[in-house]
Coordinates of C-alpha atoms in Angstrom, one line a residue:
M1 CA 26.9 -75.4 -25.7
I2 CA 24.5 -72.5 -25.3
V3 CA 24.1 -70.4 -22.2
I4 CA 21.7 -67.5 -21.8
G5 CA 22.4 -65.0 -18.5
Y6 CA 20.2 -62.7 -17.6
N7 CA 19.1 -60.3 -14.7
G8 CA 15.7 -59.0 -13.7
F9 CA 12.4 -59.6 -12.0
T10 CA 8.9 -59.2 -13.4
D11 CA 7.3 -58.2 -10.3
G12 CA 11.0 -56.7 -8.6
A13 CA 9.8 -53.0 -8.9
E14 CA 6.5 -53.8 -7.5
T15 CA 7.4 -55.9 -4.8
F16 CA 9.9 -53.2 -3.8
G17 CA 7.3 -50.5 -4.0
R18 CA 4.8 -52.7 -2.1
L19 CA 7.3 -53.7 0.5
Y20 CA 9.9 -51.2 1.1
G21 CA 8.0 -48.0 0.1
A22 CA 10.6 -47.7 -3.1
T23 CA 9.2 -45.4 -5.5
G24 CA 10.1 -44.0 -8.9
I25 CA 13.2 -45.2 -10.4
D26 CA 13.9 -46.6 -6.8
R27 CA 11.9 -49.4 -7.4
H28 CA 14.4 -50.8 -9.7
S29 CA 17.4 -49.9 -7.7
I30 CA 17.6 -53.0 -5.2
L31 CA 17.9 -56.3 -6.9
G32 CA 17.9 -57.1 -10.8
H33 CA 18.2 -53.5 -11.8
D34 CA 20.0 -52.7 -15.2
A35 CA 18.3 -55.9 -16.6
A36 CA 19.7 -57.4 -19.5
A37 CA 20.6 -60.8 -21.1
A38 CA 23.8 -62.3 -22.7
L39 CA 24.4 -65.1 -25.1
F40 CA 27.1 -67.5 -24.8
V41 CA 27.7 -70.1 -27.6
D42 CA 30.5 -72.6 -27.1
G43 CA 32.4 -70.7 -24.7
E44 CA 32.3 -67.3 -26.7
L45 CA 30.1 -64.0 -26.1
V46 CA 28.0 -63.6 -29.0
A47 CA 25.4 -61.0 -28.2
A48 CA 24.3 -58.8 -25.4
V49 CA 21.9 -55.9 -24.9
E50 CA 20.2 -54.1 -21.8
E51 CA 16.6 -54.5 -21.6
E52 CA 16.4 -50.7 -21.0
R53 CA 17.6 -50.0 -24.6
L54 CA 14.2 -52.1 -26.0
N55 CA 11.9 -50.9 -23.8
R56 CA 12.9 -47.7 -23.0
E57 CA 12.6 -47.7 -19.5
K58 CA 15.9 -46.5 -18.2
K59 CA 17.3 -48.8 -15.2
T60 CA 14.4 -51.2 -15.9
S61 CA 14.4 -54.2 -13.4
D62 CA 11.7 -56.1 -15.5
F63 CA 12.4 -59.3 -16.9
P64 CA 14.4 -58.9 -20.2
V65 CA 12.2 -60.8 -22.4
N66 CA 12.9 -58.6 -25.5
S67 CA 16.6 -58.8 -24.6
V68 CA 16.5 -62.8 -24.3
R69 CA 14.6 -63.0 -27.5
W70 CA 16.9 -60.4 -29.3
C71 CA 19.9 -62.6 -28.3
L72 CA 18.4 -65.8 -29.7
E73 CA 17.4 -64.2 -32.5
T74 CA 20.6 -62.7 -33.7
A75 CA 22.4 -66.0 -33.2
G76 CA 19.8 -68.1 -35.0
K77 CA 18.9 -69.9 -31.5
S78 CA 15.4 -70.7 -30.1
L79 CA 14.6 -70.8 -26.3
E80 CA 14.5 -74.4 -26.5
D81 CA 18.2 -74.6 -27.7
V82 CA 19.4 -73.2 -24.8
D83 CA 21.4 -75.6 -22.3
F84 CA 21.2 -73.5 -19.5
F85 CA 20.2 -70.2 -17.9
A86 CA 21.9 -68.5 -15.7
F87 CA 20.7 -65.9 -13.1
P88 CA 22.9 -63.8 -10.9
W89 CA 21.3 -63.7 -7.8
A90 CA 21.7 -66.9 -5.5
F91 CA 19.6 -66.8 -2.5
S92 CA 20.4 -70.8 -1.3
P93 CA 18.3 -72.2 1.5
E94 CA 21.1 -72.1 3.6
L95 CA 22.0 -68.6 2.7
T96 CA 18.6 -67.4 3.5
A97 CA 18.5 -69.3 6.7
D98 CA 21.9 -67.2 7.5
M99 CA 20.0 -63.7 6.5
I100 CA 17.0 -64.8 8.8
G101 CA 19.3 -65.3 11.3
D102 CA 20.9 -61.9 10.9
I103 CA 17.6 -60.3 11.3
S104 CA 16.6 -62.3 14.3
G105 CA 19.9 -61.4 16.0
A106 CA 19.7 -57.7 15.3
G107 CA 19.5 -55.0 17.5
L108 CA 15.9 -54.2 17.0
T109 CA 12.5 -54.6 19.1
V110 CA 10.6 -57.6 18.4
E111 CA 8.0 -55.8 16.4
Q112 CA 10.7 -54.6 14.2
K113 CA 12.0 -58.2 13.8
F114 CA 8.6 -59.6 12.8
D115 CA 8.3 -56.9 10.3
R116 CA 11.6 -57.5 8.6
L117 CA 11.0 -61.2 8.5
R118 CA 7.4 -60.8 7.2
R119 CA 8.8 -58.5 4.3
F120 CA 11.9 -60.8 3.5
G121 CA 9.8 -64.0 3.4
E122 CA 7.6 -62.5 0.8
L123 CA 10.3 -61.3 -1.1
Y124 CA 12.2 -64.7 -0.9
T125 CA 9.1 -66.7 -1.6
G126 CA 7.6 -64.3 -4.3
L127 CA 10.8 -63.2 -6.2
V128 CA 14.2 -64.8 -5.6
S129 CA 13.8 -68.3 -4.5
K130 CA 14.5 -70.8 -7.2
E131 CA 10.9 -71.8 -7.5
A132 CA 9.8 -68.0 -8.2
I133 CA 12.8 -67.5 -10.8
L134 CA 11.9 -70.6 -12.5
A135 CA 8.1 -69.3 -12.3
D136 CA 8.9 -66.0 -13.9
L137 CA 10.9 -67.6 -16.6
R138 CA 8.2 -70.0 -17.6
R139 CA 5.6 -66.8 -17.3
R140 CA 7.5 -64.3 -19.7
T141 CA 9.0 -66.6 -22.3
G142 CA 6.4 -69.8 -22.1
L143 CA 9.2 -72.3 -21.6
D144 CA 9.0 -74.8 -19.0
I145 CA 12.4 -76.3 -17.9
P146 CA 13.5 -78.5 -15.5
A147 CA 15.3 -76.8 -12.3
D148 CA 18.7 -78.1 -13.0
K149 CA 18.9 -75.9 -16.5
L150 CA 18.5 -72.7 -14.1
V151 CA 21.7 -72.1 -12.6
L152 CA 21.7 -69.4 -9.8
V153 CA 25.4 -67.4 -9.7
P154 CA 25.9 -65.7 -6.4
H155 CA 26.1 -62.1 -7.5
H156 CA 29.7 -61.0 -6.4
L157 CA 30.9 -64.2 -8.4
A158 CA 29.1 -62.8 -11.5
H159 CA 30.5 -59.9 -11.2
L160 CA 33.8 -61.3 -10.9
M161 CA 33.6 -63.5 -14.0
C162 CA 32.0 -60.8 -16.3
G163 CA 35.7 -58.9 -15.5
H164 CA 37.4 -62.1 -15.8
Y165 CA 36.1 -62.9 -18.8
L166 CA 36.6 -59.6 -20.5
A167 CA 40.1 -59.4 -19.7
G168 CA 40.9 -62.6 -21.1
G169 CA 41.0 -64.9 -18.4
E170 CA 44.3 -65.0 -16.8
D171 CA 45.2 -65.5 -13.2
T172 CA 44.2 -62.5 -11.6
A173 CA 43.6 -61.1 -7.8
F174 CA 39.9 -59.3 -7.6
L175 CA 38.4 -57.1 -5.9
I176 CA 34.6 -56.8 -6.0
S177 CA 32.5 -53.7 -4.4
D178 CA 29.0 -52.9 -5.3
G179 CA 25.7 -51.8 -3.0
R180 CA 24.7 -55.5 -2.1
A181 CA 24.9 -58.5 -3.2
E182 CA 23.0 -61.6 -1.2
R183 CA 24.4 -60.8 1.9
L184 CA 27.6 -59.1 1.1
S185 CA 29.0 -55.7 -0.4
S186 CA 32.8 -56.6 -1.1
I187 CA 34.7 -59.3 -1.7
M188 CA 38.4 -60.0 -2.4
G189 CA 40.5 -63.1 -3.4
E190 CA 42.4 -64.7 -6.4
V191 CA 41.5 -66.6 -9.6
R192 CA 44.4 -68.9 -10.2
D193 CA 44.7 -72.0 -12.3
G194 CA 40.9 -72.1 -13.0
R195 CA 39.9 -71.7 -9.5
I196 CA 38.4 -69.0 -7.5
Q197 CA 39.3 -68.6 -4.1
V198 CA 37.6 -65.5 -1.8
F199 CA 39.4 -64.3 0.8
E200 CA 36.8 -64.9 3.9
N201 CA 38.6 -62.7 6.3
T202 CA 38.4 -59.6 3.7
V203 CA 34.4 -59.8 3.4
V204 CA 32.3 -57.2 4.1
G205 CA 28.3 -57.4 4.7
V206 CA 25.8 -55.3 3.1
T207 CA 25.1 -53.4 6.3
H208 CA 28.5 -52.0 6.0
S209 CA 28.1 -51.1 2.2
L210 CA 30.4 -48.2 1.3
A211 CA 28.7 -48.1 -2.3
L212 CA 25.5 -48.0 -0.4
L213 CA 26.8 -45.0 1.9
F214 CA 27.9 -43.3 -1.4
G215 CA 24.5 -43.8 -2.9
E216 CA 22.9 -42.4 0.1
I217 CA 25.1 -39.4 -0.1
T218 CA 24.4 -39.0 -3.5
R219 CA 20.6 -38.9 -2.5
Y220 CA 21.4 -36.3 0.0
L221 CA 22.7 -33.9 -2.3
G222 CA 19.6 -34.1 -4.3
F223 CA 20.7 -36.5 -6.8
M224 CA 19.3 -40.2 -7.8
P225 CA 21.1 -43.0 -5.8
N226 CA 22.5 -45.8 -8.4
N227 CA 22.0 -43.2 -11.0
D228 CA 24.2 -39.9 -10.2
E229 CA 27.1 -41.0 -8.4
Y230 CA 29.3 -39.9 -11.1
K231 CA 27.8 -36.7 -10.7
V232 CA 29.1 -36.4 -7.1
M233 CA 32.5 -37.6 -8.3
G234 CA 32.5 -34.9 -11.1
L235 CA 31.7 -32.2 -8.4
A236 CA 34.4 -33.4 -6.0
G237 CA 37.2 -32.0 -8.7
F238 CA 36.2 -28.7 -7.9
T239 CA 38.4 -28.5 -5.1
G240 CA 41.3 -30.5 -3.4
P241 CA 41.0 -33.0 -0.3
R242 CA 40.5 -31.1 3.1
S243 CA 43.0 -31.8 6.1
D244 CA 39.8 -32.7 8.2
N245 CA 37.2 -34.9 6.7
P246 CA 34.3 -35.8 8.9
L247 CA 33.5 -39.0 7.4
L248 CA 36.9 -40.2 7.8
K249 CA 36.5 -39.5 11.4
H250 CA 32.9 -40.2 12.3
V251 CA 31.5 -42.5 9.7
V252 CA 33.9 -45.1 8.6
E253 CA 36.5 -46.7 10.6
L254 CA 39.5 -48.8 8.7
Q255 CA 39.9 -52.8 10.3
E256 CA 42.4 -55.5 9.8
N257 CA 42.3 -57.5 6.7
G258 CA 41.4 -54.5 4.6
R259 CA 37.8 -54.6 6.2
Y260 CA 36.1 -51.7 7.3
A261 CA 32.8 -50.6 9.5
L262 CA 30.2 -47.9 9.3
A263 CA 29.0 -46.1 12.0
L264 CA 25.3 -46.4 11.6
A265 CA 25.8 -49.8 10.1
N266 CA 22.8 -51.7 12.4
E267 CA 20.3 -48.3 12.4
P268 CA 16.9 -50.2 11.8
S269 CA 16.1 -47.0 8.9
G270 CA 19.3 -48.2 7.0
T271 CA 21.4 -45.9 5.0
R272 CA 18.7 -43.0 5.4
A273 CA 19.7 -42.9 9.4
Y274 CA 23.1 -40.8 7.7
Y275 CA 20.9 -37.8 7.1
G276 CA 20.8 -36.7 10.4
L277 CA 24.4 -37.6 11.0
L278 CA 25.6 -35.7 8.1
D279 CA 23.2 -32.8 9.1
E280 CA 25.3 -32.5 12.3
L281 CA 28.7 -33.0 11.1
Y282 CA 28.2 -30.5 8.0
G283 CA 26.2 -27.8 10.3
V284 CA 23.6 -27.8 7.3
R285 CA 20.0 -27.6 7.6
E286 CA 17.7 -29.4 4.8
G287 CA 17.5 -26.3 2.6
E288 CA 21.0 -26.0 2.5
R289 CA 21.9 -29.3 1.1
E290 CA 21.8 -28.7 -2.4
E291 CA 23.8 -25.2 -2.5
L292 CA 26.8 -25.9 -4.9
D293 CA 29.6 -24.7 -2.5
F294 CA 28.3 -27.5 0.2
R295 CA 27.5 -30.2 -2.3
I296 CA 31.3 -29.3 -3.5
R297 CA 32.5 -29.7 -0.1
L298 CA 30.6 -32.9 0.8
A299 CA 31.3 -34.3 -2.5
R300 CA 34.8 -34.2 -2.0
D301 CA 34.6 -35.6 1.1
A302 CA 32.9 -38.8 -0.2
Q303 CA 35.4 -39.4 -3.1
E304 CA 38.2 -39.1 -0.3
M305 CA 36.5 -41.5 1.5
I306 CA 36.1 -44.0 -1.5
E307 CA 39.9 -43.6 -2.2
V308 CA 41.1 -44.2 1.3
V309 CA 38.7 -47.0 2.1
T310 CA 39.6 -49.2 -1.3
A311 CA 43.0 -48.2 -1.2
H312 CA 43.0 -50.1 2.6
Q313 CA 41.3 -52.9 1.0
L314 CA 44.2 -53.1 -1.8
G315 CA 47.0 -52.9 0.2
A316 CA 45.3 -55.9 2.4
L317 CA 45.0 -57.8 -0.9
Q318 CA 48.4 -57.2 -2.3
A319 CA 49.9 -58.3 1.0
R320 CA 48.1 -61.5 0.6
T321 CA 48.5 -62.6 -3.2
D322 CA 51.6 -62.5 -5.5
L323 CA 49.5 -61.6 -8.4
R324 CA 49.7 -58.4 -9.9
R325 CA 47.1 -58.2 -12.0
L326 CA 43.4 -57.0 -10.8
V327 CA 40.1 -57.3 -12.0
F328 CA 38.0 -54.3 -10.1
E329 CA 34.4 -55.2 -10.6
G330 CA 31.1 -53.7 -8.9
G331 CA 29.2 -50.6 -9.4
L332 CA 31.9 -48.9 -7.2
A333 CA 34.2 -49.7 -10.2
L334 CA 32.6 -46.9 -12.0
N335 CA 34.3 -44.3 -9.9
C336 CA 37.1 -43.8 -12.6
V337 CA 39.0 -41.2 -10.6
N338 CA 39.6 -43.8 -8.0
N339 CA 40.5 -46.5 -10.4
T340 CA 43.6 -44.1 -11.4
K341 CA 44.8 -43.6 -8.1
L342 CA 44.5 -47.3 -6.7
L343 CA 46.3 -48.2 -9.7
E344 CA 49.5 -45.6 -9.5
E345 CA 49.4 -45.9 -5.7
S346 CA 49.5 -49.6 -5.1
G347 CA 51.9 -52.4 -6.1
F348 CA 49.8 -54.0 -8.9
T349 CA 51.0 -53.2 -12.7
D350 CA 47.6 -53.3 -14.1
I351 CA 43.8 -53.1 -12.9
Q352 CA 41.0 -54.1 -15.5
V353 CA 37.8 -52.6 -15.1
S354 CA 35.4 -54.1 -18.0
F355 CA 32.3 -52.0 -19.7
G356 CA 30.2 -54.1 -17.8
A357 CA 31.5 -53.3 -14.1
S358 CA 28.2 -52.3 -12.8
D359 CA 25.0 -54.5 -13.0
P360 CA 24.4 -54.8 -16.7
G361 CA 27.6 -57.5 -16.5
V362 CA 26.4 -59.8 -14.2
A363 CA 24.2 -61.1 -17.0
I364 CA 27.7 -61.6 -19.0
G365 CA 29.3 -62.9 -15.8
A366 CA 26.3 -65.4 -14.7
A367 CA 26.8 -67.2 -18.2
A368 CA 30.6 -66.9 -18.2
F369 CA 30.6 -68.6 -14.7
V370 CA 28.5 -71.7 -16.1
N371 CA 31.0 -72.1 -19.1
G372 CA 33.7 -72.5 -16.3
V373 CA 36.8 -70.8 -15.4
Q374 CA 39.0 -71.6 -18.7
R375 CA 42.7 -70.5 -18.8
R376 CA 42.5 -70.0 -22.6
P377 CA 42.2 -67.2 -25.2
R378 CA 39.3 -65.9 -26.4
R379 CA 38.7 -67.1 -30.3
T380 CA 37.7 -63.0 -30.5
P381 CA 38.6 -59.8 -28.9
A382 CA 36.8 -58.5 -26.0
T383 CA 34.1 -56.1 -27.8
P384 CA 31.2 -53.9 -25.9
Y385 CA 29.3 -53.7 -29.6
L386 CA 27.0 -56.6 -29.0
G387 CA 24.0 -55.0 -29.4
P388 CA 21.7 -54.8 -32.3
S389 CA 22.6 -53.4 -35.4
Y390 CA 20.4 -51.9 -38.4
D391 CA 20.6 -52.2 -42.2
D392 CA 20.0 -49.2 -44.6
D393 CA 16.5 -50.6 -45.3
A394 CA 15.7 -50.2 -41.5
I395 CA 17.2 -46.4 -41.6
T396 CA 15.4 -45.4 -44.9
A397 CA 12.2 -46.7 -43.1
A398 CA 12.8 -44.4 -40.0
L399 CA 13.6 -41.7 -42.1
R400 CA 10.5 -42.0 -43.9
E401 CA 8.4 -42.0 -41.0
Q402 CA 9.9 -38.6 -40.0
A403 CA 9.9 -37.5 -43.8
E404 CA 7.9 -34.1 -42.5
H405 CA 10.6 -33.1 -40.2
V406 CA 14.0 -34.3 -41.4
E407 CA 15.7 -34.2 -44.8
W408 CA 18.9 -36.6 -45.6
T409 CA 21.7 -37.1 -47.9
E410 CA 23.0 -40.6 -48.9
L411 CA 26.7 -40.4 -48.8
D412 CA 29.2 -42.9 -50.2
P413 CA 30.8 -44.9 -47.2
A414 CA 34.5 -44.1 -48.7
D415 CA 33.6 -40.1 -47.8
L416 CA 31.4 -40.7 -44.5
A417 CA 34.6 -39.8 -42.1
R418 CA 35.6 -36.8 -44.3
E419 CA 32.3 -35.2 -44.5
T420 CA 31.4 -35.8 -40.8
A421 CA 35.0 -34.2 -40.0
K422 CA 34.5 -31.3 -41.8
L423 CA 31.2 -30.6 -40.0
L424 CA 33.1 -31.4 -36.8
S425 CA 35.8 -28.8 -37.3
E426 CA 33.1 -26.2 -36.5
K427 CA 31.2 -25.5 -33.4
T428 CA 28.6 -28.1 -34.3
V429 CA 27.2 -31.1 -32.2
I430 CA 26.7 -34.4 -34.0
G431 CA 24.7 -37.6 -33.3
W432 CA 26.8 -40.5 -34.2
F433 CA 24.7 -43.6 -35.0
Q434 CA 26.8 -46.7 -36.4
G435 CA 26.7 -50.5 -36.2
R436 CA 26.0 -52.7 -33.2
T437 CA 24.9 -51.2 -29.9
E438 CA 27.5 -50.6 -27.1
Y439 CA 26.6 -53.0 -23.8
G440 CA 27.0 -51.0 -20.5
P441 CA 26.5 -47.5 -19.3
R442 CA 29.1 -45.7 -21.5
A443 CA 28.3 -44.7 -25.2
L444 CA 31.7 -45.9 -26.5
G445 CA 31.3 -44.5 -30.0
N446 CA 28.6 -46.2 -31.5
R447 CA 25.6 -44.3 -30.1
S448 CA 27.6 -40.9 -29.6
I449 CA 27.1 -37.4 -29.5
L450 CA 30.5 -35.9 -30.7
A451 CA 31.7 -32.6 -30.9
N452 CA 34.9 -30.5 -31.1
P453 CA 36.9 -30.2 -27.7
G454 CA 38.8 -27.4 -29.2
F455 CA 36.2 -24.7 -27.9
P456 CA 36.0 -24.1 -24.4
D457 CA 32.2 -23.5 -24.6
I458 CA 31.2 -26.8 -26.1
K459 CA 30.6 -28.3 -22.9
D460 CA 28.0 -25.7 -22.1
I461 CA 26.4 -26.1 -25.4
I462 CA 25.9 -29.8 -24.9
N463 CA 25.0 -29.5 -21.5
T464 CA 22.0 -27.1 -21.7
R465 CA 20.9 -27.3 -25.3
V466 CA 21.4 -30.7 -25.9
K467 CA 21.7 -32.9 -22.7
H468 CA 19.4 -31.0 -20.7
R469 CA 21.6 -31.3 -17.5
E470 CA 23.6 -29.8 -14.9
P471 CA 26.5 -27.3 -16.4
F472 CA 29.1 -28.8 -14.1
R473 CA 29.1 -32.0 -16.0
P474 CA 32.3 -32.9 -17.9
F475 CA 32.5 -34.6 -21.1
A476 CA 35.1 -37.4 -21.9
P477 CA 37.5 -37.5 -24.8
V478 CA 37.9 -40.2 -27.5
V479 CA 41.5 -40.5 -28.7
L480 CA 43.3 -43.2 -30.9
E481 CA 45.3 -45.5 -28.9
H482 CA 48.8 -44.7 -30.0
E483 CA 48.0 -40.9 -29.8
A484 CA 46.6 -40.9 -26.1
P485 CA 50.1 -41.0 -24.1
K486 CA 51.4 -38.0 -26.3
V487 CA 48.1 -35.9 -24.9
F488 CA 47.6 -37.5 -21.5
E489 CA 49.4 -38.8 -18.6
M490 CA 48.8 -42.4 -18.9
G491 CA 50.6 -43.6 -15.9
K492 CA 50.9 -47.3 -15.8
K493 CA 48.1 -48.0 -18.6
S494 CA 48.7 -47.9 -22.1
S495 CA 44.9 -48.0 -23.0
S496 CA 41.8 -47.2 -21.3
P497 CA 39.1 -48.6 -24.0
Y498 CA 35.9 -48.1 -21.8
M499 CA 36.3 -45.0 -20.2
T500 CA 37.1 -46.6 -17.0
F501 CA 40.2 -44.4 -16.1
V502 CA 40.8 -40.7 -15.8
F503 CA 44.1 -39.2 -16.7
P504 CA 45.7 -35.8 -16.1
V505 CA 45.8 -33.7 -19.7
K506 CA 49.4 -32.8 -20.5
P507 CA 49.7 -29.2 -19.8
E508 CA 50.9 -28.4 -23.7
H509 CA 47.6 -29.8 -24.5
Q510 CA 45.0 -28.3 -22.2
E511 CA 44.8 -25.1 -24.4
A512 CA 44.0 -27.5 -27.2
I513 CA 41.1 -29.6 -26.0
P514 CA 39.5 -27.5 -23.1
G515 CA 36.1 -28.8 -23.8
A516 CA 37.3 -32.1 -22.9
C517 CA 39.2 -30.9 -19.7
H518 CA 37.6 -31.3 -16.3
V519 CA 37.9 -28.3 -14.0
D520 CA 40.8 -30.4 -12.5
G521 CA 42.8 -30.9 -15.5
T522 CA 41.8 -34.5 -16.2
S523 CA 39.7 -36.3 -18.4
R524 CA 37.9 -39.7 -18.3
V525 CA 39.8 -40.9 -21.6
Q526 CA 38.6 -43.5 -24.1
T527 CA 41.3 -45.1 -26.3
I528 CA 40.3 -46.8 -29.5
T529 CA 42.3 -49.0 -32.4
D530 CA 41.5 -49.6 -36.3
E531 CA 40.7 -53.3 -34.8
S532 CA 38.4 -51.9 -31.9
N533 CA 36.5 -49.4 -33.9
P534 CA 37.8 -48.7 -37.4
L535 CA 35.0 -46.2 -38.7
L536 CA 35.6 -44.1 -35.6
A537 CA 39.4 -44.6 -35.6
E538 CA 39.3 -43.5 -39.5
L539 CA 37.1 -40.3 -38.3
L540 CA 39.5 -39.2 -35.5
R541 CA 42.4 -39.6 -38.0
T542 CA 40.6 -37.2 -40.7
F543 CA 39.5 -35.0 -38.0
T544 CA 43.1 -34.8 -36.5
E545 CA 44.4 -33.8 -40.0
L546 CA 41.7 -31.0 -40.7
T547 CA 41.9 -29.4 -37.4
G548 CA 45.1 -30.2 -35.7
V549 CA 43.0 -31.4 -32.4
P550 CA 44.4 -34.6 -31.3
C551 CA 40.7 -35.9 -30.1
L552 CA 37.0 -35.7 -30.2
L553 CA 34.5 -35.0 -27.3
N554 CA 32.3 -38.3 -26.6
T555 CA 29.1 -38.7 -24.9
S556 CA 26.1 -40.6 -25.0
F557 CA 23.4 -40.4 -27.2
N558 CA 20.5 -39.6 -24.8
V559 CA 19.3 -36.7 -22.9
A560 CA 18.9 -36.9 -19.0
G561 CA 16.5 -39.3 -17.6
E562 CA 16.5 -41.5 -21.1
P563 CA 18.7 -44.9 -22.2
I564 CA 21.1 -44.5 -24.5
V565 CA 19.3 -44.7 -28.4
N566 CA 19.4 -47.9 -29.5
S567 CA 17.4 -48.0 -33.0
P568 CA 17.0 -45.5 -35.7
A569 CA 13.8 -44.3 -34.6
D570 CA 15.6 -43.8 -31.3
A571 CA 17.8 -41.8 -32.8
I572 CA 15.9 -39.5 -35.2
Q573 CA 13.4 -38.8 -31.9
C574 CA 16.4 -37.7 -29.9
F575 CA 17.8 -35.7 -32.5
L576 CA 14.5 -33.4 -33.3
G577 CA 14.0 -33.3 -29.6
T578 CA 17.3 -31.4 -28.9
E579 CA 19.5 -29.0 -30.7
I580 CA 22.0 -31.5 -32.1
D581 CA 22.8 -29.8 -35.4
H582 CA 23.7 -33.1 -37.5
L583 CA 22.8 -36.7 -36.9
V584 CA 24.9 -39.1 -39.2
L585 CA 22.5 -42.0 -39.2
G586 CA 25.1 -45.5 -40.8
R587 CA 25.9 -43.8 -44.0
F588 CA 23.1 -41.0 -44.1
L589 CA 23.6 -37.0 -43.4
V590 CA 20.3 -36.0 -41.5
G591 CA 19.2 -32.4 -41.2
K592 CA 15.9 -30.9 -39.8
R593 CA 13.6 -29.5 -42.2
A594 CA 12.9 -25.6 -41.7
P595 CA 9.3 -25.6 -40.1
Q596 CA 6.7 -24.6 -42.7
R597 CA 5.0 -21.2 -42.0

């Protein structure tokens, strides 16, 4: 059976701009953002790529026509070969009727109700109904399929099935928490004996969305919601928790069964209503919101709020299930500081957070759902390296296009790791482009910027000269899995392959890797093995032999506001537009030509 999972709408950005006044990147931030496609053949995930990597529009919500075509082409399949198309939103007639009832019963004026119903009606008929999704598929691919070949998968179940499939398909408890699904923002339950059970008395509605509130705090602090929440998480590390947290006192209320309620859940203006409340609680004026001291204080309170609320949820889940493995998915699962605390302070023996935890993963999850909950091992290990790769001919063609600006040396593959390690032993920054593009929001070693974390100022060099972003931003170390426990306090985890957990750096190693330590002495760690990424593992071994430094600094190969590079041309363009010192493009070592006088 051949299944394509995909996420994205042709007219999504235009619709949300017209109906809800969304502008800029916000137009992509409501439904369909992180558009992508994933291909399953006979139950196995064989290809997946995010549309932004191909159309170069960050966070795009467009119909992923390029991604669909690439997935099929790389597997030697055609659109006509596809048995099912799986879409990770399911606004069924029954659910839609309930949502209409929610609007009608809300504490709004008659005029406000009619306005919401009008806009929701246009959204439903023009974008999210099954008829509209079928029409969009036909418009962008030219393929006219019968309605039963399009399977609409509830958004949270798509998140769940991405995590469940990539974690190995075993029985597991689950927590899904994100900004919004169709009507809810969070669910909990079990996958047991091939059956999904949602614990209905634990669900949280979208008007009480913790992730949306965290996103609005992100905007309030001057960052971009649904994109920059990790900046707030990073800022929180600059100070410790306070005994008096206004958010826990006045904004969120913990309830029975792991549920919670937000103070302004029913305000007509939505999460923007919190601006006035935050101003009042913190005694700030609008111009003071972006002052660093205030940003740190509110960021710490917001982070603690996330930690307290999700621990409350896990406490209720743990009391309800005897399963001790947990799959945690949804946008909130990208908060890696919280993930570690949840694991260490709960009775769960392991928490799995996938490389597709946020909305890129729902394309994988929707297709996995159609394949069914199968309690059997995958034929191949889970890997994030699912996107396009480029051979020597494609790389040399891209280099020749920029021959006026770059020069290159072809290395013997046997020498690649050693030559790169020699360069990294100095205070240099290297663009590293190898193999298939990673899937998800993190660069995991194939489209990465690498540097030596032994230099204390390497973070400042990369933030200011390369990434063009805020100086407080930390970077992640990549380390061989068997070496990780020697350097980091791993707790219950034995591996962290997707940068979804944070660990304290052991005191004796903090001076050795200052460039990879956050201000609070922690690191967001990526572990690798010879099986998961053999070339990067070889580079790490060689680098450690040369320098004695046990890890490399790894950050995404892009600049602020741009998607991670995908093609050789993307990599060369980014290299030329930054102060990256060297580019290792496949087996080619690339430098910049001195400008001619």
